[in-house]
Short mmCIF file of C-alpha atoms and ligand atoms in Angstrom, two decimals:
data_model
loop_
_atom_site.label_atom_id
_atom_site.label_comp_id
_atom_site.label_asym_id
_atom_site.label_seq_id
_atom_site.Cartn_x
_atom_site.Cartn_y
_atom_site.Cartn_z
CA UNK Y 1032 -21.27 1.38 -63.80
CA UNK Y 1033 -24.74 -0.72 -62.72
CA UNK Y 1034 -27.21 1.72 -62.91
CA UNK Y 1035 -29.93 -1.05 -62.11
CA UNK Y 1036 -28.44 -1.91 -58.54
CA UNK Y 1037 -27.45 2.07 -57.92
CA UNK Y 1038 -31.63 2.78 -58.88
CA UNK Y 1039 -31.89 0.25 -55.91
CA UNK Y 1040 -29.70 2.30 -53.40
CA UNK Y 1041 -30.95 5.39 -54.81
CA UNK Y 1042 -34.12 4.19 -53.36
CA UNK Y 1043 -33.16 3.27 -50.07
CA UNK Y 1044 -31.20 6.51 -49.74
CA UNK Y 1045 -34.87 8.50 -50.63
CA UNK Y 1046 -36.97 6.38 -47.95
CA UNK Y 1047 -34.37 6.81 -45.66
CA UNK Y 1048 -35.55 10.43 -45.14
CA UNK Y 1049 -31.55 11.91 -44.66
CA UNK Y 1050 -30.06 14.10 -46.83
CA UNK Y 1051 -29.01 13.75 -50.20
CA UNK Y 1052 -26.06 15.53 -51.24
CA UNK Y 1053 -24.42 16.97 -54.26
CA UNK Y 1054 -20.94 17.89 -54.41
CA UNK Y 1055 -20.02 19.99 -57.34
CA UNK Y 1056 -17.15 21.43 -59.18
CA UNK Y 1057 -15.69 23.07 -61.92
CA UNK Y 1058 -16.81 20.35 -64.58
CA UNK Y 1059 -20.31 21.26 -64.28
CA UNK Y 1060 -19.28 24.78 -65.24
CA UNK Y 1061 -17.63 23.90 -68.53
CA UNK Y 1062 -20.56 23.70 -70.44
CA UNK Y 1063 -21.41 27.34 -69.70
CA UNK Y 1064 -17.88 28.29 -70.49
CA UNK Y 1065 -16.91 29.43 -67.14
CA UNK Y 1066 -12.87 28.40 -67.31
CA UNK Y 1067 -11.45 26.74 -64.62
CA UNK Y 1068 -8.38 28.32 -62.35
CA UNK Y 1069 -6.03 25.96 -63.75
CA UNK Y 1070 -6.69 25.75 -67.38
CA UNK Y 1071 -5.14 28.07 -70.39
CA UNK Y 1072 -7.68 31.29 -68.94
CA UNK Y 1073 -6.14 31.12 -65.83
CA UNK Y 1074 -3.15 32.38 -66.78
CA UNK Y 1075 -2.49 36.96 -65.65
CA UNK Y 1076 -0.07 38.69 -66.43
CA UNK Y 1077 1.24 41.28 -64.01
CA UNK Y 1078 4.13 43.36 -65.93
CA UNK Y 1079 6.78 40.87 -67.66
CA UNK Y 1080 5.37 38.06 -65.72
CA UNK Y 1081 3.12 35.51 -65.84
CA UNK Y 1082 1.04 34.14 -62.95
CA UNK Y 1083 -2.10 30.88 -62.83
CA UNK Y 1084 -5.11 31.52 -61.13
CA UNK Y 1085 -3.66 29.60 -57.49
CA UNK Y 1086 -0.63 32.46 -57.71
CA UNK Y 1087 -3.27 35.48 -58.27
CA UNK Y 1088 -6.30 34.02 -56.00
CA UNK Y 1089 -4.14 34.29 -53.03
CA UNK Y 1090 -4.47 37.02 -50.05
CA UNK Y 1091 -0.57 37.33 -50.27
CA UNK Y 1092 -0.86 38.68 -54.25
CA UNK Y 1093 -3.82 40.42 -52.43
CA UNK Y 1094 -1.37 42.40 -49.66
CA UNK Y 1095 0.91 42.71 -52.40
CA UNK Y 1096 -1.13 44.14 -55.48
CA UNK Y 1097 -4.83 44.40 -54.66
CA UNK Y 1098 -5.21 46.29 -57.71
CA UNK Y 1099 -3.87 43.80 -60.04
CA UNK Y 1100 -5.74 40.41 -58.26
CA UNK Y 1101 -9.23 43.22 -58.81
CA UNK Y 1102 -8.49 43.20 -62.38
CA UNK Y 1103 -8.34 39.34 -62.99
CA UNK Y 1104 -11.43 38.97 -60.39
CA UNK Y 1105 -13.37 41.82 -62.42
CA UNK Y 1106 -12.19 39.50 -65.60
CA UNK Y 1107 -13.54 36.41 -64.43
CA UNK Y 1108 -16.81 38.38 -62.71
CA UNK Y 1109 -17.36 39.59 -66.56
CA UNK Y 1110 -17.11 35.98 -67.76
CA UNK Y 1111 -19.52 35.24 -64.89
CA UNK Y 1112 -21.85 37.74 -66.07
CA UNK Y 1113 -22.52 36.89 -69.03
CA UNK Y 1114 -22.37 32.89 -68.49
CA UNK Y 1115 -26.21 31.05 -69.07
CA UNK Y 1116 -26.55 27.90 -66.80
CA UNK Y 1117 -26.34 24.72 -68.62
CA UNK Y 1118 -28.82 21.62 -68.66
CA UNK Y 1119 -26.88 20.09 -65.58
CA UNK Y 1120 -27.57 23.52 -63.43
CA UNK Y 1121 -31.44 22.61 -64.75
CA UNK Y 1122 -31.74 19.11 -63.69
CA UNK Y 1123 -30.20 19.95 -60.13
CA UNK Y 1124 -33.13 22.14 -59.83
CA UNK Y 1125 -35.17 19.54 -61.03
CA UNK Y 1126 -33.87 17.61 -58.59
CA UNK Y 1127 -34.04 19.98 -55.17
CA UNK Y 1128 -37.82 20.62 -56.35
CA UNK Y 1129 -38.10 16.43 -56.03
CA UNK Y 1130 -36.20 15.75 -52.78
CA UNK Y 1131 -37.48 18.79 -50.92
CA UNK Y 1132 -35.84 19.20 -48.00
CA UNK Y 1133 -33.37 16.31 -48.02
CA UNK Y 1134 -31.76 17.42 -51.01
CA UNK Y 1135 -28.30 19.55 -50.39
CA UNK Y 1136 -26.11 20.96 -52.68
CA UNK Y 1137 -22.37 21.76 -51.75
CA UNK Y 1138 -21.07 23.76 -54.86
CA UNK Y 1139 -17.67 24.70 -55.17
CA UNK Y 1140 -18.37 26.95 -58.02
CA UNK Y 1141 -18.80 30.86 -57.36
CA UNK Y 1142 -20.34 31.75 -61.02
CA UNK Y 1143 -23.48 32.63 -59.93
CA UNK Y 1144 -25.01 29.77 -61.76
CA UNK Y 1145 -26.98 27.47 -59.72
CA UNK Y 1146 -28.47 31.08 -58.11
CA UNK Y 1147 -29.73 31.75 -62.16
CA UNK Y 1148 -30.98 27.83 -62.72
CA UNK Y 1149 -33.15 28.35 -59.63
CA UNK Y 1150 -31.74 26.27 -56.88
CA UNK Y 1151 -32.85 27.81 -53.47
CA UNK Y 1152 -30.33 30.16 -51.44
CA UNK Y 1153 -31.04 27.67 -48.22
CA UNK Y 1154 -30.27 24.30 -49.75
CA UNK Y 1155 -27.18 25.70 -51.33
CA UNK Y 1156 -23.90 25.45 -50.09
CA UNK Y 1157 -21.35 27.82 -51.65
CA UNK Y 1158 -17.93 26.42 -49.62
CA UNK Y 1159 -15.40 28.53 -52.39
CA UNK Y 1160 -17.82 31.96 -51.51
CA UNK Y 1161 -19.65 33.79 -54.23
CA UNK Y 1162 -18.50 36.38 -56.86
CA UNK Y 1163 -22.06 38.38 -56.40
CA UNK Y 1164 -20.14 39.25 -53.17
CA UNK Y 1165 -17.44 41.29 -52.08
CA UNK Y 1166 -16.16 42.26 -48.12
CA UNK Y 1167 -13.61 44.29 -46.56
CA UNK Y 1168 -10.25 43.23 -47.20
CA UNK Y 1169 -8.78 44.59 -44.09
CA UNK Y 1170 -12.09 42.56 -42.30
CA UNK Y 1171 -13.26 45.86 -40.70
CA UNK Y 1172 -16.79 44.19 -40.41
CA UNK Y 1173 -18.08 40.45 -41.43
CA UNK Y 1174 -20.36 42.76 -43.89
CA UNK Y 1175 -20.74 41.19 -47.58
CA UNK Y 1176 -21.55 43.79 -50.00
CA UNK Y 1177 -22.64 43.61 -53.44
CA UNK Y 1178 -19.77 42.70 -56.05
CA UNK Y 1179 -18.72 46.08 -57.62
CA UNK Y 1180 -20.43 47.38 -60.21
CA UNK Y 1181 -18.13 48.60 -63.22
CA UNK Y 1182 -18.30 47.50 -67.10
CA UNK Y 1183 -16.94 44.64 -68.32
CA UNK Y 1184 -13.43 43.96 -68.52
CA UNK Y 1185 -11.00 41.64 -70.54
CA UNK Y 1186 -7.41 40.46 -69.80
CA UNK Y 1187 -6.32 43.65 -71.09
CA UNK Y 1188 -8.65 46.37 -69.71
CA UNK Y 1189 -7.41 48.80 -67.04
CA UNK Y 1190 -9.57 50.08 -63.94
CA UNK Y 1191 -10.20 53.93 -63.71
CA UNK Y 1192 -9.74 55.93 -60.80
CA UNK Y 1193 -13.56 56.35 -60.80
CA UNK Y 1194 -13.75 53.10 -60.60
CA UNK Y 1195 -11.32 52.13 -58.21
CA UNK Y 1196 -13.12 54.26 -55.85
CA UNK Y 1197 -16.05 51.81 -55.82
CA UNK Y 1198 -13.68 49.20 -54.83
CA UNK Y 1199 -12.97 50.75 -51.76
CA UNK Y 1200 -14.62 49.68 -48.36
CA UNK Y 1201 -17.37 52.03 -47.21
CA UNK Y 1202 -16.68 51.39 -43.64
CA UNK Y 1203 -12.62 52.06 -42.92
CA UNK Y 1204 -11.68 52.80 -46.92
CA UNK Y 1205 -9.35 49.87 -47.27
CA UNK Y 1206 -9.50 47.65 -50.53
CA UNK Y 1207 -12.76 45.41 -50.48
CA UNK Y 1208 -11.76 41.91 -51.41
CA UNK Y 1209 -13.72 39.51 -53.69
CA UNK Y 1210 -15.99 37.47 -51.34
CA UNK Y 1211 -14.16 34.13 -52.09
CA UNK Y 1212 -11.68 31.82 -50.74
CA UNK Y 1213 -8.11 31.79 -51.75
CA UNK Y 1214 -5.72 29.50 -52.20
CA UNK Y 1215 -3.76 30.66 -49.12
CA UNK Y 1216 -6.72 30.67 -46.80
CA UNK Y 1217 -8.53 28.06 -44.62
CA UNK Y 1218 -12.92 27.34 -44.97
CA UNK Y 1219 -14.55 28.56 -41.92
CA UNK Y 1220 -18.12 28.34 -41.06
CA UNK Y 1221 -18.64 32.34 -40.35
CA UNK Y 1222 -18.62 32.74 -44.61
CA UNK Y 1223 -18.04 29.26 -45.97
CA UNK Y 1224 -20.49 26.75 -43.62
CA UNK Y 1225 -17.99 24.49 -43.49
CA UNK Y 1226 -19.15 22.99 -40.26
CA UNK Y 1227 -22.82 22.97 -41.24
CA UNK Y 1228 -21.58 21.27 -44.47
CA UNK Y 1229 -19.47 18.71 -42.65
CA UNK Y 1230 -22.81 18.40 -40.09
CA UNK Y 1231 -25.18 17.58 -43.57
CA UNK Y 1232 -22.57 14.90 -44.74
CA UNK Y 1233 -22.81 12.92 -41.54
CA UNK Y 1234 -26.43 12.40 -41.99
CA UNK Y 1235 -26.51 11.86 -45.66
CA UNK Y 1236 -27.75 8.72 -47.50
CA UNK Y 1237 -26.28 9.35 -50.50
CA UNK Y 1238 -23.17 11.47 -51.89
CA UNK Y 1239 -22.93 12.49 -55.70
CA UNK Y 1240 -19.93 13.93 -56.48
CA UNK Y 1241 -19.86 15.50 -59.83
CA UNK Y 1242 -16.80 17.11 -62.05
CA UNK Y 1243 -14.39 18.08 -59.29
CA UNK Y 1244 -11.00 16.61 -59.91
CA UNK Y 1245 -10.34 16.76 -56.24
CA UNK Y 1246 -7.57 18.80 -55.93
CA UNK Y 1247 -8.81 20.78 -52.92
CA UNK Y 1248 -10.04 19.98 -49.68
CA UNK Y 1249 -13.58 19.29 -49.77
CA UNK Y 1250 -14.19 16.34 -52.04
CA UNK Y 1251 -11.77 14.32 -49.72
CA UNK Y 1252 -13.57 15.49 -46.60
CA UNK Y 1253 -17.27 14.64 -47.75
CA UNK Y 1254 -15.85 11.85 -48.95
CA UNK Y 1255 -14.41 10.64 -45.52
CA UNK Y 1256 -17.52 11.99 -43.52
CA UNK Y 1257 -19.81 10.05 -45.87
CA UNK Y 1258 -18.01 6.46 -46.68
CA UNK Y 1259 -17.28 6.56 -42.38
CA UNK Y 1260 -21.36 6.27 -42.14
CA UNK Y 1261 -20.78 3.64 -45.17
CA UNK Y 1262 -23.00 5.40 -47.24
CA UNK Y 1263 -23.40 5.00 -51.29
CA UNK Y 1264 -21.19 7.64 -53.31
CA UNK Y 1265 -21.03 7.96 -56.88
CA UNK Y 1266 -18.78 9.69 -58.89
CA UNK Y 1267 -19.78 11.52 -62.16
CA UNK Y 1268 -16.33 12.43 -63.57
CA UNK Y 1269 -15.27 12.07 -67.75
CA UNK Y 1270 -11.79 11.02 -66.01
CA UNK Y 1271 -10.41 9.59 -63.26
CA UNK Y 1272 -9.40 12.06 -59.84
CA UNK Y 1273 -7.35 11.84 -57.49
CA UNK Y 1274 -9.81 10.11 -54.84
CA UNK Y 1275 -10.99 7.48 -57.78
CA UNK Y 1276 -8.89 4.76 -56.03
CA UNK Y 1277 -10.83 4.84 -53.16
CA UNK Y 1278 -14.22 5.16 -54.49
CA UNK Y 1279 -12.63 2.09 -57.05
CA UNK Y 1280 -12.00 0.27 -53.44
CA UNK Y 1281 -15.23 1.18 -51.43
CA UNK Y 1282 -17.79 -1.37 -51.25
CA UNK Y 1283 -20.85 1.46 -51.66
CA UNK Y 1284 -18.55 3.07 -54.77
CA UNK Y 1285 -19.93 4.11 -57.97
CA UNK Y 1286 -18.21 5.73 -60.82
CA UNK Y 1287 -19.98 7.16 -64.52
CA UNK Y 1288 -17.45 7.83 -66.44
CA UNK Y 1289 -20.16 10.90 -68.44
CA UNK Y 1290 -20.64 14.19 -68.87
CA UNK Y 1291 -22.10 15.91 -65.85
CA UNK Y 1292 -25.60 16.13 -67.80
CA UNK Y 1293 -25.56 12.29 -69.12
CA UNK Y 1294 -25.68 11.35 -65.89
CA UNK Y 1295 -27.59 13.92 -64.14
CA UNK Y 1296 -30.63 13.33 -66.50
CA UNK Y 1297 -29.88 9.08 -65.67
CA UNK Y 1298 -30.14 10.68 -62.08
CA UNK Y 1299 -33.38 12.39 -63.07
CA UNK Y 1300 -35.15 9.76 -64.25
CA UNK Y 1301 -34.48 7.33 -61.76
CA UNK Y 1302 -35.48 9.88 -58.94
CA UNK Y 1303 -38.73 11.09 -61.25
CA UNK Y 1304 -39.15 6.96 -61.44
CA UNK Y 1305 -38.99 6.75 -57.36
CA UNK Y 1306 -41.25 9.57 -56.30
CA UNK Y 1307 -44.00 8.72 -58.99
CA UNK Y 1308 -44.10 4.94 -58.04
CA UNK Y 1309 -44.16 5.59 -54.25
CA UNK Y 1310 -46.11 9.35 -54.81
CA UNK Y 1311 -48.41 8.45 -51.73
CA UNK Y 1312 -45.33 7.66 -48.91
CA UNK Y 1313 -42.97 10.04 -50.13
CA UNK Y 1314 -44.36 13.29 -49.49
CA UNK Y 1315 -42.28 15.90 -50.35
CA UNK Y 1316 -41.35 19.43 -48.20
CA UNK Y 1317 -40.98 22.41 -49.43
ZN1 LIG U 1538 -13.08 48.04 -44.03
#
């Protein structure tokens, strides 16, 4: 990774006045002890059968057994509620303060940690939803309700009949569902801002990819849009991912094979330096 060359690119990107977009995946929240869907905490038992996160987190499973899906999400919510943002989250908040309206955060994480770190709702796009909310599983309206307030759950906890009432839609009486994109569903603008995010990518002078393995749609999609306009892309990941072959070949591609926090510290230092040296020219929009 040639940080000196990258610094010049980043300076150019900041001077362009266009968006500088940060795409975030589960890797950023690992240091906050949020388990990934695919890791060992992603296993779930129903009766004598074992399921993996990508099987439980589906509309199909919700239709078959809403209460089991809720048990799993209530367990995940308990973990998220207790989790604290790590240094990587706080660096993204500092970068937002420095870049102002140029900053765009596209996150695949539903764990509320960007909010806890202080990133603004206006510049954060939660493309996989937000575990702070629930909505009607029967789609009787598009209202977002606060996530049901149940007591903390472990993997083994049951849901009492009293608690079950809190999982019902106040309008139609059917089950609510967590406000997240499930594995058998598609992105849309209404809940996940997919068109807005695409437009931001098309107007970005640089894309950062942080801690995502590339097994979902979004990384490939944003790489596609940003590279179409020949803008630089920096992939921050401890290991190669499904799109590494592309980044390696791409003339404007950069790879930092280190943890999110290590690389983001360097990015933050560069942005501070650029802002400091050009303070009078670059005025941040807050
Ligand atoms: Zn309803």
